[in-house]
């Protein structure tokens, strides 16, 4: 419950634990899911304004830096992951929160790729959804490795490789 206390005190500053469950009649699991939703929203908010403004190569690198910085600052502490250990990943509510977070995150990355296509920085043939999925998978894998090793090298490599692949798509298309 360590992660619940700071969030609940921010949301319900005058509430004591017994009063808190007035807002969560389903008990501890309902409270933990509410905190998980809050933490999931923070994942995307922490990437702003960069994530919603991926319209140039410079903006992509600013976003990359924001992602790396966020995870380096939290080091091996993942509030969302810790909550899911308490609630259980197979719990339908928890699974829905993660699925929605990943859907929104991937869609925002894909929108950035579509913007690059519209600005003719990459060819129209680049599959925005597939490349966004690969970038998101790279981020998740890089974060998992970072939490195990303490090094952000894999996270950086995944983001750099994904962005470099997008950048090189235009050169590859021009040679064809």
mmCIF file of C-alpha atoms in Angstrom:
data_model
loop_
_atom_site.group_PDB
_atom_site.id
_atom_site.type_symbol
_atom_site.label_atom_id
_atom_site.label_comp_id
_atom_site.label_asym_id
_atom_site.label_seq_id
_atom_site.Cartn_x
_atom_site.Cartn_y
_atom_site.Cartn_z
ATOM 1 C CA UNK A 1 0.000 0.000 0.000
ATOM 2 C CA UNK A 2 3.017 2.286 -0.049
ATOM 3 C CA UNK A 3 2.138 3.665 -3.490
ATOM 4 C CA UNK A 4 -1.509 4.151 -2.640
ATOM 5 C CA UNK A 5 -0.849 6.560 0.233
ATOM 6 C CA UNK A 6 0.793 9.406 -1.764
ATOM 7 C CA UNK A 7 -1.819 9.215 -4.512
ATOM 8 C CA UNK A 8 -4.800 9.001 -2.212
ATOM 9 C CA UNK A 9 -3.525 11.853 -0.059
ATOM 10 C CA UNK A 10 -3.176 13.966 -3.214
ATOM 11 C CA UNK A 11 -6.666 13.088 -4.427
ATOM 12 C CA UNK A 12 -8.403 12.969 -1.046
ATOM 13 C CA UNK A 13 -6.219 15.171 1.230
ATOM 14 C CA UNK A 14 -8.538 15.208 4.239
ATOM 15 C CA UNK A 15 -9.514 11.542 4.084
ATOM 16 C CA UNK A 16 -8.478 8.978 6.642
ATOM 17 C CA UNK A 17 -8.290 5.333 5.536
ATOM 18 C CA UNK A 18 -11.782 4.409 6.839
ATOM 19 C CA UNK A 19 -13.249 7.467 5.099
ATOM 20 C CA UNK A 20 -11.379 6.637 1.927
ATOM 21 C CA UNK A 21 -13.370 3.469 1.396
ATOM 22 C CA UNK A 22 -16.507 5.599 1.235
ATOM 23 C CA UNK A 23 -15.237 6.510 -2.238
ATOM 24 C CA UNK A 24 -14.318 2.893 -3.001
ATOM 25 C CA UNK A 25 -17.120 0.665 -1.734
ATOM 26 C CA UNK A 26 -15.490 -2.289 -3.545
ATOM 27 C CA UNK A 27 -12.638 -2.140 -1.055
ATOM 28 C CA UNK A 28 -8.903 -2.394 -1.509
ATOM 29 C CA UNK A 29 -8.985 -3.812 -5.054
ATOM 30 C CA UNK A 30 -11.208 -0.989 -6.285
ATOM 31 C CA UNK A 31 -8.876 1.540 -4.667
ATOM 32 C CA UNK A 32 -5.799 -0.105 -6.203
ATOM 33 C CA UNK A 33 -7.424 -0.070 -9.642
ATOM 34 C CA UNK A 34 -8.182 3.644 -9.262
ATOM 35 C CA UNK A 35 -4.550 4.264 -8.377
ATOM 36 C CA UNK A 36 -3.487 2.113 -11.355
ATOM 37 C CA UNK A 37 -5.634 4.266 -13.676
ATOM 38 C CA UNK A 38 -3.994 7.360 -12.210
ATOM 39 C CA UNK A 39 -0.499 5.924 -12.741
ATOM 40 C CA UNK A 40 -1.364 4.830 -16.297
ATOM 41 C CA UNK A 41 -2.469 8.382 -17.132
ATOM 42 C CA UNK A 42 0.818 9.677 -15.721
ATOM 43 C CA UNK A 43 2.792 7.471 -18.141
ATOM 44 C CA UNK A 44 1.362 9.453 -21.065
ATOM 45 C CA UNK A 45 1.279 12.820 -19.274
ATOM 46 C CA UNK A 46 4.982 12.537 -18.450
ATOM 47 C CA UNK A 47 5.724 12.423 -22.187
ATOM 48 C CA UNK A 48 3.908 15.671 -22.938
ATOM 49 C CA UNK A 49 4.042 17.896 -24.843
ATOM 50 C CA UNK A 50 6.393 15.767 -26.933
ATOM 51 C CA UNK A 51 4.217 12.696 -27.525
ATOM 52 C CA UNK A 52 1.396 14.723 -29.062
ATOM 53 C CA UNK A 53 3.738 16.822 -31.187
ATOM 54 C CA UNK A 54 5.868 14.315 -33.146
ATOM 55 C CA UNK A 55 6.038 16.439 -36.282
ATOM 56 C CA UNK A 56 9.785 16.740 -36.944
ATOM 57 C CA UNK A 57 12.910 14.713 -36.292
ATOM 58 C CA UNK A 58 13.841 17.143 -33.528
ATOM 59 C CA UNK A 59 10.486 16.519 -31.832
ATOM 60 C CA UNK A 60 11.023 12.763 -32.042
ATOM 61 C CA UNK A 61 14.375 13.115 -30.256
ATOM 62 C CA UNK A 62 12.835 15.373 -27.598
ATOM 63 C CA UNK A 63 10.171 12.717 -27.009
ATOM 64 C CA UNK A 64 12.849 10.020 -26.854
ATOM 65 C CA UNK A 65 14.743 12.034 -24.254
ATOM 66 C CA UNK A 66 11.560 12.520 -22.189
ATOM 67 C CA UNK A 67 10.827 8.775 -22.227
ATOM 68 C CA UNK A 68 14.377 7.869 -21.215
ATOM 69 C CA UNK A 69 14.446 10.533 -18.499
ATOM 70 C CA UNK A 70 11.127 9.382 -17.035
ATOM 71 C CA UNK A 71 12.302 5.801 -16.680
ATOM 72 C CA UNK A 72 15.791 6.723 -15.503
ATOM 73 C CA UNK A 73 14.262 8.857 -12.740
ATOM 74 C CA UNK A 74 12.041 6.052 -11.524
ATOM 75 C CA UNK A 75 14.997 3.633 -11.825
ATOM 76 C CA UNK A 76 13.856 0.153 -10.838
ATOM 77 C CA UNK A 77 10.630 1.424 -9.285
ATOM 78 C CA UNK A 78 7.603 1.028 -11.521
ATOM 79 C CA UNK A 79 4.489 2.293 -9.733
ATOM 80 C CA UNK A 80 2.158 0.712 -12.257
ATOM 81 C CA UNK A 81 3.981 -2.624 -12.142
ATOM 82 C CA UNK A 82 3.990 -2.622 -8.339
ATOM 83 C CA UNK A 83 0.251 -2.003 -8.263
ATOM 84 C CA UNK A 84 -0.394 -4.855 -10.654
ATOM 85 C CA UNK A 85 1.576 -7.167 -8.397
ATOM 86 C CA UNK A 86 -0.862 -6.270 -5.620
ATOM 87 C CA UNK A 87 -4.020 -6.431 -7.753
ATOM 88 C CA UNK A 88 -2.956 -9.193 -10.126
ATOM 89 C CA UNK A 89 -2.343 -8.811 -13.844
ATOM 90 C CA UNK A 90 -5.024 -11.356 -14.693
ATOM 91 C CA UNK A 91 -7.701 -9.334 -12.891
ATOM 92 C CA UNK A 92 -9.965 -8.032 -15.689
ATOM 93 C CA UNK A 93 -9.893 -4.426 -14.452
ATOM 94 C CA UNK A 94 -6.082 -4.377 -14.314
ATOM 95 C CA UNK A 95 -5.771 -5.949 -17.744
ATOM 96 C CA UNK A 96 -8.190 -3.374 -19.194
ATOM 97 C CA UNK A 97 -6.141 -0.506 -17.742
ATOM 98 C CA UNK A 98 -2.917 -1.806 -19.307
ATOM 99 C CA UNK A 99 -4.602 -2.559 -22.638
ATOM 100 C CA UNK A 100 -6.047 0.958 -22.813
ATOM 101 C CA UNK A 101 -2.724 2.548 -21.878
ATOM 102 C CA UNK A 102 -0.911 0.596 -24.595
ATOM 103 C CA UNK A 103 -3.638 1.358 -27.154
ATOM 104 C CA UNK A 104 -3.463 5.101 -26.469
ATOM 105 C CA UNK A 105 0.330 5.144 -26.405
ATOM 106 C CA UNK A 106 0.639 3.216 -29.662
ATOM 107 C CA UNK A 107 -1.988 5.408 -31.335
ATOM 108 C CA UNK A 108 -0.152 8.588 -30.368
ATOM 109 C CA UNK A 109 3.119 7.227 -31.720
ATOM 110 C CA UNK A 110 1.343 6.125 -34.915
ATOM 111 C CA UNK A 111 -0.159 9.599 -35.268
ATOM 112 C CA UNK A 112 3.351 11.037 -35.112
ATOM 113 C CA UNK A 113 4.424 8.675 -37.879
ATOM 114 C CA UNK A 114 1.403 9.697 -39.973
ATOM 115 C CA UNK A 115 2.437 13.330 -39.455
ATOM 116 C CA UNK A 116 5.921 12.517 -40.758
ATOM 117 C CA UNK A 117 4.287 10.905 -43.821
ATOM 118 C CA UNK A 118 2.049 13.956 -44.363
ATOM 119 C CA UNK A 119 5.120 16.223 -44.222
ATOM 120 C CA UNK A 120 6.886 13.881 -46.654
ATOM 121 C CA UNK A 121 9.692 13.227 -44.186
ATOM 122 C CA UNK A 122 9.083 9.511 -44.683
ATOM 123 C CA UNK A 123 7.442 7.647 -47.583
ATOM 124 C CA UNK A 124 3.698 7.074 -47.647
ATOM 125 C CA UNK A 125 4.424 3.338 -47.707
ATOM 126 C CA UNK A 126 5.669 3.322 -44.100
ATOM 127 C CA UNK A 127 3.186 1.382 -41.973
ATOM 128 C CA UNK A 128 2.440 3.743 -39.081
ATOM 129 C CA UNK A 129 0.657 1.186 -36.907
ATOM 130 C CA UNK A 130 3.308 -1.505 -37.311
ATOM 131 C CA UNK A 131 6.199 0.881 -36.637
ATOM 132 C CA UNK A 132 4.381 2.352 -33.625
ATOM 133 C CA UNK A 133 3.842 -1.170 -32.269
ATOM 134 C CA UNK A 134 7.542 -1.942 -32.718
ATOM 135 C CA UNK A 135 8.592 1.277 -30.962
ATOM 136 C CA UNK A 136 6.223 0.599 -28.066
ATOM 137 C CA UNK A 137 7.448 -2.997 -27.761
ATOM 138 C CA UNK A 138 11.017 -1.675 -27.763
ATOM 139 C CA UNK A 139 10.185 0.772 -24.992
ATOM 140 C CA UNK A 140 8.537 -1.923 -22.887
ATOM 141 C CA UNK A 141 11.421 -4.342 -23.434
ATOM 142 C CA UNK A 142 13.990 -1.646 -22.724
ATOM 143 C CA UNK A 143 12.212 -0.679 -19.509
ATOM 144 C CA UNK A 144 12.019 -4.320 -18.393
ATOM 145 C CA UNK A 145 15.741 -4.783 -18.945
ATOM 146 C CA UNK A 146 16.482 -1.475 -17.235
ATOM 147 C CA UNK A 147 14.496 -2.529 -14.176
ATOM 148 C CA UNK A 148 16.568 -5.716 -14.004
ATOM 149 C CA UNK A 149 19.998 -4.218 -14.711
ATOM 150 C CA UNK A 150 19.765 -0.557 -13.745
ATOM 151 C CA UNK A 151 21.021 0.452 -17.202
ATOM 152 C CA UNK A 152 18.963 2.425 -19.718
ATOM 153 C CA UNK A 153 21.218 1.343 -22.605
ATOM 154 C CA UNK A 154 18.644 -1.065 -24.052
ATOM 155 C CA UNK A 155 15.829 1.473 -23.781
ATOM 156 C CA UNK A 156 17.984 4.056 -25.549
ATOM 157 C CA UNK A 157 18.976 1.527 -28.220
ATOM 158 C CA UNK A 158 15.366 0.518 -28.872
ATOM 159 C CA UNK A 159 14.209 4.124 -29.262
ATOM 160 C CA UNK A 160 17.217 5.172 -31.336
ATOM 161 C CA UNK A 161 16.900 2.151 -33.632
ATOM 162 C CA UNK A 162 13.167 2.706 -34.116
ATOM 163 C CA UNK A 163 13.623 6.396 -34.923
ATOM 164 C CA UNK A 164 16.645 5.674 -37.141
ATOM 165 C CA UNK A 165 14.613 3.101 -39.050
ATOM 166 C CA UNK A 166 11.919 5.708 -39.698
ATOM 167 C CA UNK A 167 14.522 8.261 -40.789
ATOM 168 C CA UNK A 168 16.219 5.843 -43.156
ATOM 169 C CA UNK A 169 12.937 4.818 -44.794
ATOM 170 C CA UNK A 170 13.039 7.847 -47.079
ATOM 171 C CA UNK A 171 16.589 7.089 -48.257
ATOM 172 C CA UNK A 172 15.688 3.464 -48.884
ATOM 173 C CA UNK A 173 12.605 4.504 -50.884
ATOM 174 C CA UNK A 174 14.630 6.980 -52.945
ATOM 175 C CA UNK A 175 17.198 4.303 -53.873
ATOM 176 C CA UNK A 176 14.484 1.900 -55.034
#
